Coordinates of C-alpha atoms in Angstrom, one line a residue:
M1 CA -0.2 -0.4 0.1
P2 CA 1.3 2.9 -0.9
Q3 CA 2.7 5.8 2.0
R4 CA 0.5 9.5 2.5
L5 CA 1.5 12.5 3.0
F6 CA 0.2 13.0 6.2
S7 CA 0.0 11.0 9.4
V8 CA -3.6 10.9 10.4
Q9 CA -5.2 8.4 12.5
S10 CA -7.8 6.2 11.5
A11 CA -7.7 7.6 8.4
G12 CA -8.9 5.0 6.0
I13 CA -10.7 1.3 5.9
H14 CA -9.4 -1.5 4.5
D15 CA -10.7 -5.1 4.7
G16 CA -13.6 -3.4 7.8
H17 CA -10.5 -2.3 9.7
R18 CA -9.3 1.1 9.8
V19 CA -5.7 2.1 8.7
E20 CA -3.2 4.9 9.8
R21 CA -1.0 6.7 7.2
T22 CA 2.4 7.7 7.8
R23 CA 3.4 11.0 7.4
S24 CA 6.8 11.3 4.4
G25 CA 10.0 12.7 5.3
V26 CA 9.6 15.3 2.8
A27 CA 6.5 16.6 4.1
R28 CA 7.7 17.0 7.0
V29 CA 10.7 19.0 6.0
L30 CA 8.3 21.4 4.0
W31 CA 6.3 21.1 6.5
W32 CA 8.2 22.6 9.1
G33 CA 10.2 24.3 6.7
L34 CA 6.7 26.2 5.6
G35 CA 6.4 27.6 9.4
G36 CA 10.3 28.1 9.8
V37 CA 10.4 30.9 6.8
A38 CA 6.6 32.0 8.4
L39 CA 8.2 32.6 11.5
A40 CA 11.6 34.0 9.5
A41 CA 9.4 36.8 7.4
S42 CA 7.2 37.9 10.1
V43 CA 9.7 38.5 12.5
A44 CA 11.9 40.9 9.6
M45 CA 8.8 42.4 8.5
L46 CA 8.4 43.8 12.1
S47 CA 11.7 46.0 11.6
G48 CA 9.5 47.5 8.0
D49 CA 6.4 48.5 7.9
H50 CA 4.3 46.0 9.3
A51 CA 0.4 45.6 10.4
R52 CA -1.1 48.6 9.0
S53 CA -4.1 47.8 10.6
W54 CA -3.7 46.7 13.9
F55 CA -4.9 50.0 14.4
F56 CA -8.4 50.0 14.1
F57 CA -8.7 46.8 17.1
E58 CA -6.9 49.3 19.0
D59 CA -9.4 51.9 18.6
A60 CA -11.9 49.4 19.0
V61 CA -10.7 48.1 22.4
H62 CA -10.4 51.3 23.5
H63 CA -13.6 52.4 22.7
L64 CA -15.0 49.3 24.3
V65 CA -14.2 49.9 27.3
G66 CA -13.6 53.5 27.8
P67 CA -15.9 56.1 29.3
D68 CA -17.6 57.1 25.9
G69 CA -17.6 54.0 24.1
G70 CA -19.3 50.4 25.9
I71 CA -22.4 49.6 24.3
D72 CA -22.5 52.2 21.8
L73 CA -19.1 50.6 20.0
Y74 CA -20.8 49.7 16.5
R75 CA -23.3 52.9 16.6
D76 CA -21.0 55.3 17.3
H77 CA -17.9 53.4 15.3
P78 CA -20.0 51.9 12.1
E79 CA -16.6 51.8 10.5
Y80 CA -15.4 48.2 12.4
Q81 CA -16.1 45.8 9.9
F82 CA -15.4 43.3 12.0
G83 CA -17.2 41.3 15.3
P84 CA -17.2 41.3 18.4
I85 CA -15.3 38.7 19.0
A86 CA -13.0 39.7 17.1
V87 CA -12.9 42.7 19.9
L88 CA -12.3 40.4 22.1
V89 CA -9.9 38.5 20.5
A90 CA -7.8 42.0 20.5
A91 CA -8.0 42.7 23.7
P92 CA -5.3 41.3 25.7
L93 CA -3.2 41.9 23.0
V94 CA -3.9 45.6 23.0
A95 CA -2.8 45.8 26.8
L96 CA 0.4 44.8 26.6
P97 CA 3.4 47.2 26.9
D98 CA 3.3 49.3 23.9
G99 CA 4.6 46.7 20.4
I100 CA 4.2 43.6 22.4
G101 CA 1.0 43.3 21.4
E102 CA 1.5 44.0 17.5
A103 CA 4.4 41.5 17.5
V104 CA 2.9 39.0 19.2
V105 CA -0.6 39.4 16.2
V106 CA 1.7 39.1 13.6
V107 CA 4.1 36.9 14.7
V108 CA 1.4 34.8 15.4
G109 CA -1.0 35.2 13.4
S110 CA 1.5 34.4 10.3
L111 CA 1.6 31.0 12.4
C112 CA -1.7 30.3 11.8
G113 CA -1.3 30.6 8.2
V114 CA 0.6 27.2 8.0
L115 CA -1.8 25.7 10.6
A116 CA -5.0 26.6 8.1
L117 CA -3.7 24.7 5.7
W118 CA -2.4 22.3 7.5
C119 CA -6.1 21.2 8.6
G120 CA -7.4 22.1 4.9
A121 CA -4.4 19.5 3.2
T122 CA -5.1 16.9 6.3
A123 CA -9.1 16.9 5.1
V124 CA -8.3 17.2 1.7
E125 CA -6.0 14.2 2.5
R126 CA -8.6 11.8 3.7
R127 CA -11.0 12.5 1.2
H128 CA -8.4 11.0 -1.2
P129 CA -6.2 8.0 0.1
E130 CA -5.7 7.1 -3.1
I131 CA -2.9 9.3 -4.3
D132 CA 0.5 8.4 -3.4
R133 CA 3.0 10.8 -1.3
G134 CA 4.8 11.9 -4.3
G135 CA 2.0 13.6 -5.5
W136 CA 1.0 15.2 -2.3
D137 CA 4.7 16.6 -1.6
R138 CA 4.4 18.2 -5.2
W139 CA 1.1 19.9 -4.8
L140 CA 3.0 20.6 -1.0
M141 CA 5.6 22.6 -2.6
V142 CA 4.0 24.8 -4.9
A143 CA 0.7 25.6 -2.4
G144 CA 2.6 26.3 0.7
P145 CA 4.7 29.0 -0.9
M146 CA 1.6 30.4 -2.4
V147 CA -0.8 30.3 0.5
M148 CA 2.2 31.6 2.5
E149 CA 3.2 34.6 0.4
S150 CA -0.1 35.8 0.0
W151 CA -1.0 34.6 3.9
L152 CA 2.0 37.6 5.2
R153 CA 0.5 40.4 3.5
L154 CA -2.4 39.2 5.9
A155 CA -1.3 38.6 8.9
A156 CA 2.4 41.1 9.2
Y157 CA 1.3 43.3 6.9
T158 CA -1.7 44.4 7.5
A159 CA -2.5 42.4 10.9
H160 CA -6.1 41.7 9.7
L161 CA -6.7 39.2 13.3
D162 CA -10.3 38.9 12.2
D163 CA -9.9 37.5 8.9
V164 CA -6.8 35.2 9.6
V165 CA -9.1 34.3 12.9
L166 CA -11.9 32.9 10.1
L167 CA -9.7 31.8 7.6
T168 CA -7.7 29.0 9.9
A169 CA -11.5 28.2 11.7
L170 CA -12.7 28.0 8.8
A171 CA -9.6 25.1 7.7
A172 CA -10.1 23.9 10.7
S173 CA -13.9 22.9 10.0
G174 CA -13.2 21.3 7.1
L175 CA -10.8 18.8 8.7
A176 CA -13.4 17.8 11.9
I177 CA -16.3 17.3 9.1
E178 CA -14.1 14.6 7.7
R179 CA -13.8 13.7 11.0
R180 CA -17.1 13.4 11.8
Q181 CA -16.4 15.6 14.5
T182 CA -19.6 18.0 14.0
T183 CA -19.4 19.5 17.0
S184 CA -15.9 20.6 16.8
A185 CA -17.0 21.7 13.1
A186 CA -19.7 23.7 14.8
V187 CA -18.4 25.6 17.3
F188 CA -15.7 26.5 14.1
L189 CA -18.1 27.5 12.2
A190 CA -19.6 29.7 14.9
L191 CA -16.8 31.4 15.7
A192 CA -15.5 32.4 11.8
A193 CA -19.4 34.0 11.4
A194 CA -19.2 35.8 14.8
V195 CA -15.5 36.9 14.2
K196 CA -16.0 38.7 10.7
P197 CA -20.0 39.5 9.2
W198 CA -18.9 37.7 6.2
G199 CA -18.3 34.3 8.1
V200 CA -22.0 34.0 8.3
V201 CA -21.9 32.7 4.3
F202 CA -20.0 29.4 5.1
V203 CA -23.2 28.6 8.0
P204 CA -24.8 25.5 5.3
L205 CA -21.5 24.2 6.3
A206 CA -22.8 22.6 9.0
L207 CA -24.9 20.8 7.0
L208 CA -22.5 18.4 6.8
G209 CA -20.1 16.0 8.5
G210 CA -22.9 13.3 9.4
G211 CA -24.9 13.4 12.7
L212 CA -28.5 14.0 13.7
R213 CA -30.4 16.8 12.6
P214 CA -27.8 18.9 10.8
R215 CA -30.4 21.5 10.1
R216 CA -30.6 22.5 13.5
R217 CA -26.8 22.0 14.0
A218 CA -26.5 24.9 11.6
L219 CA -29.7 26.6 13.0
L220 CA -27.7 27.0 16.0
V221 CA -24.1 27.5 14.9
G222 CA -26.2 30.8 13.0
L223 CA -27.6 31.8 16.5
A224 CA -24.3 31.2 18.8
A225 CA -23.1 33.6 15.7
A226 CA -25.9 36.3 16.5
A227 CA -25.7 36.5 20.4
T228 CA -22.7 38.0 19.8
W229 CA -23.8 40.4 18.2
M230 CA -27.7 41.2 20.5
P231 CA -26.1 43.1 23.2
F232 CA -25.0 45.5 20.9
V233 CA -28.4 45.2 19.0
I234 CA -30.4 45.6 22.0
G235 CA -28.3 47.9 24.5
S236 CA -27.7 50.5 22.1
P237 CA -31.3 50.8 19.6
G238 CA -29.6 53.1 17.2
T239 CA -26.4 50.3 16.5
I240 CA -28.7 48.8 13.1
S241 CA -29.3 51.7 11.7
A242 CA -26.0 53.2 11.7
L243 CA -24.7 50.4 10.5
R244 CA -27.0 49.9 6.9
A245 CA -26.3 54.0 6.4
F246 CA -22.3 53.2 6.6
A247 CA -21.2 52.8 3.5
L248 CA -18.1 52.5 1.9
P249 CA -16.1 54.1 -0.9
V250 CA -16.1 52.6 -4.4
D251 CA -12.6 51.5 -5.3
P252 CA -12.5 52.2 -9.3
N253 CA -11.2 48.8 -10.0
S254 CA -14.2 47.0 -7.5
G255 CA -16.2 44.5 -9.7
L256 CA -19.7 46.8 -8.9
R257 CA -18.2 49.2 -11.6
A258 CA -18.5 46.9 -14.3
L259 CA -22.1 46.6 -12.4
G260 CA -22.7 49.9 -13.7
Q261 CA -22.5 51.5 -9.9
L262 CA -20.1 54.5 -10.8
D263 CA -21.6 56.7 -7.6
A264 CA -18.1 57.2 -5.3
A265 CA -19.9 55.0 -2.1
M266 CA -21.5 51.6 -1.8
P267 CA -24.9 51.4 -2.8
G268 CA -27.5 50.0 0.1
W269 CA -28.1 47.3 -2.2
D270 CA -24.8 46.0 -2.1
R271 CA -24.3 44.2 1.4
P272 CA -27.7 41.9 1.1
L273 CA -27.1 40.8 -2.6
Q274 CA -23.3 40.2 -1.3
L275 CA -24.6 37.4 1.6
G276 CA -27.7 36.3 -0.4
L277 CA -25.4 35.0 -3.4
A278 CA -22.6 34.1 -1.0
V279 CA -24.9 32.0 0.8
A280 CA -27.3 30.4 -1.6
V281 CA -23.8 29.3 -3.2
T282 CA -21.8 27.6 -0.2
T283 CA -25.4 26.3 0.2
F284 CA -25.5 24.7 -3.0
A285 CA -21.9 23.4 -2.7
V286 CA -23.2 21.7 0.4
V287 CA -26.7 20.3 -0.4
R288 CA -25.5 19.7 -4.4
R289 CA -21.9 18.4 -3.8
G290 CA -21.1 17.5 -1.0
S291 CA -18.1 19.7 -0.6
W292 CA -16.8 21.5 2.0
S293 CA -14.0 22.6 -0.1
T294 CA -15.6 24.4 -3.1
A295 CA -18.1 26.0 -0.4
L296 CA -14.9 27.7 0.8
L297 CA -14.1 28.2 -3.1
V298 CA -17.5 30.0 -4.1
G299 CA -18.2 31.7 -0.9
V300 CA -14.9 33.5 -0.9
A301 CA -15.0 34.4 -4.7
V302 CA -18.6 36.0 -4.0
R303 CA -17.3 38.2 -1.4
L304 CA -14.7 39.0 -3.7
A305 CA -16.6 39.8 -6.8
L306 CA -18.8 41.9 -5.0
D307 CA -17.7 43.8 -2.5
P308 CA -16.3 47.6 -3.4
A309 CA -12.6 47.3 -1.6
T310 CA -9.8 45.6 -3.8
N311 CA -7.7 45.5 -1.1
H312 CA -4.8 43.1 -1.7
Y313 CA -5.0 40.8 1.4
Y314 CA -8.6 40.3 0.1
T315 CA -7.5 37.3 -2.4
T316 CA -5.4 35.0 0.8
G317 CA -9.1 33.7 1.6
L318 CA -9.5 32.8 -2.1
V319 CA -5.7 31.5 -2.5
L320 CA -6.3 29.3 0.5
A321 CA -9.7 28.4 -0.4
G322 CA -8.4 27.7 -4.0
V323 CA -5.3 25.6 -3.7
L324 CA -7.8 23.5 -1.5
W325 CA -10.5 23.2 -3.7
E326 CA -8.3 21.9 -6.8
A327 CA -6.7 19.7 -4.0
D328 CA -10.0 18.5 -3.7
R329 CA -11.1 18.6 -7.4
W330 CA -8.4 17.3 -9.2
P331 CA -5.9 15.6 -6.1
G332 CA -2.3 15.2 -6.8
R333 CA -2.0 18.1 -9.5
L334 CA -0.1 21.3 -8.9
P335 CA -2.4 23.6 -8.4
W336 CA -2.4 26.1 -11.5
R337 CA -5.4 27.7 -11.6
T338 CA -6.0 29.2 -7.9
A339 CA -2.1 30.2 -9.1
V340 CA -3.7 31.8 -12.7
T341 CA -6.6 33.5 -10.6
A342 CA -4.5 34.9 -7.9
V343 CA -2.5 37.1 -10.5
L344 CA -5.6 38.1 -12.5
L345 CA -6.3 39.7 -9.2
E346 CA -4.3 41.4 -8.1
V347 CA -3.8 43.0 -11.9
A348 CA -7.5 43.7 -11.7
A349 CA -6.8 45.3 -8.2
D350 CA -3.9 47.7 -9.5
D351 CA -4.0 51.0 -11.8
I352 CA -2.2 49.6 -14.8
G353 CA -3.8 52.0 -17.3
L354 CA -6.0 50.0 -18.7
G355 CA -9.2 52.0 -18.0
G356 CA -12.2 50.6 -16.8
L357 CA -11.3 47.0 -18.7
M358 CA -10.5 46.5 -14.9
P359 CA -13.9 46.2 -12.7
S360 CA -14.6 43.3 -15.9
L361 CA -11.7 41.5 -15.6
R362 CA -12.2 41.0 -11.6
L363 CA -15.9 40.2 -12.1
L364 CA -15.4 37.9 -14.6
V365 CA -13.4 36.2 -12.9
L366 CA -14.1 35.5 -10.1
A367 CA -18.0 34.4 -11.7
A368 CA -15.7 32.2 -14.0
L369 CA -13.9 30.3 -11.1
V370 CA -17.8 30.0 -8.9
A371 CA -19.1 28.7 -12.0
V372 CA -15.9 25.8 -13.2
A373 CA -16.4 25.1 -9.4
L374 CA -20.3 24.9 -9.4
I375 CA -20.8 22.8 -12.9
A376 CA -17.9 21.0 -13.0
P377 CA -18.0 17.2 -13.6
R378 CA -18.2 16.2 -9.8
Q379 CA -16.3 12.7 -7.6
I380 CA -19.1 10.4 -6.6
S381 CA -17.8 8.5 -3.5
R382 CA -18.2 5.0 -3.0
P383 CA -18.0 1.8 -1.0
A384 CA -13.9 0.5 -1.2
L385 CA -12.0 -2.4 0.1
G386 CA -15.0 -3.3 2.3
G387 CA -15.4 0.8 3.8
T388 CA -19.5 1.4 4.3
A389 CA -21.0 4.3 2.5
G390 CA -21.4 7.5 4.9
P391 CA -23.6 10.9 4.8
P392 CA -22.1 14.0 2.8
G393 CA -18.5 15.1 4.3
W394 CA -17.6 12.3 5.5
S395 CA -14.8 9.7 2.8
A396 CA -13.1 7.3 4.9
G397 CA -12.1 3.8 3.2
R398 CA -13.3 5.6 -0.2
E399 CA -12.3 5.1 -4.1
T400 CA -13.6 8.5 -6.7
V401 CA -15.0 8.3 -10.1
E402 CA -16.1 11.3 -12.2
R403 CA -19.8 12.2 -13.0
R404 CA -21.4 14.9 -15.4

């Protein structure tokens, strides 16, 4: 039996018995290497331009605990585009001496990129025990640097704590789903939705993983995330109105421009459309495809397509979700589609003298990605070597075939 990339307990079934896998020596070196690069790069960046957005979290903590803030935090500061849990996570870091908390969030946040990729890669490997060690090693050699290059921009250069927690929690939920740890998956999904408002689009992933009453589980995930906002909504009645009235400026290269939005400010219909469409495509990916990796990809893609901003760190979520989706959809192959998409989005985020073509390029690339992810031939699981079939999201001991 071929050796496998990751050390995963009970990853497959052979003749009715669970099989343990060994980790390749190349994989060990690669994972430790990624961790070392993340650590060294983040520490090196501390001496230069780093943590450019950390002040948002510092200000939010001061407003939350200060005499003029408290429960009116989001009513008075609707520009904070992160959830209350993000403020609570940031609070102990802000309390540290000057510069220490900032350094911690940069270094730990960068290492979270390795953790997120490990969780997602381990989950995908469990779905495809038929792929040999060499295929996974080659994938990791390419996917690892791709993710870390983008992740350092998110965690070290901007220090967006909310997005770091969101993406790490989503990757961890994928691993929990594959391990049929539905309670853990629900907790990670609730954390993702509570730390960042757009994380709510991934609540449908709670339907995966088997177990009883998946719809009730998804409902509880949504309610748990909503509960973190209740003190602010109930205690400060103007919060909802303030959040609804707040409008981000529309970047000249935003996909909204391609839809005819020429005003400087984000239109009132954008957020409802963005969230509604993202929830719809993630739900479709879960119900019809039974795939958490597809759900992650299409949810992130819709968010980027309809967002008024085109910040470079937005691409991090797409790169992470993309390499995991390609590993799941075409196991053992290199994630070249994600690489091409990321390059095109980076080009579309900047003004390179092509006038109004950039918004259309951004929108078309992301729309094409969603279409490919949702309509590409599916991999249908069937029992292999005496294994038994499980519910969507559970893939132990199976071989895959394609079906259009």
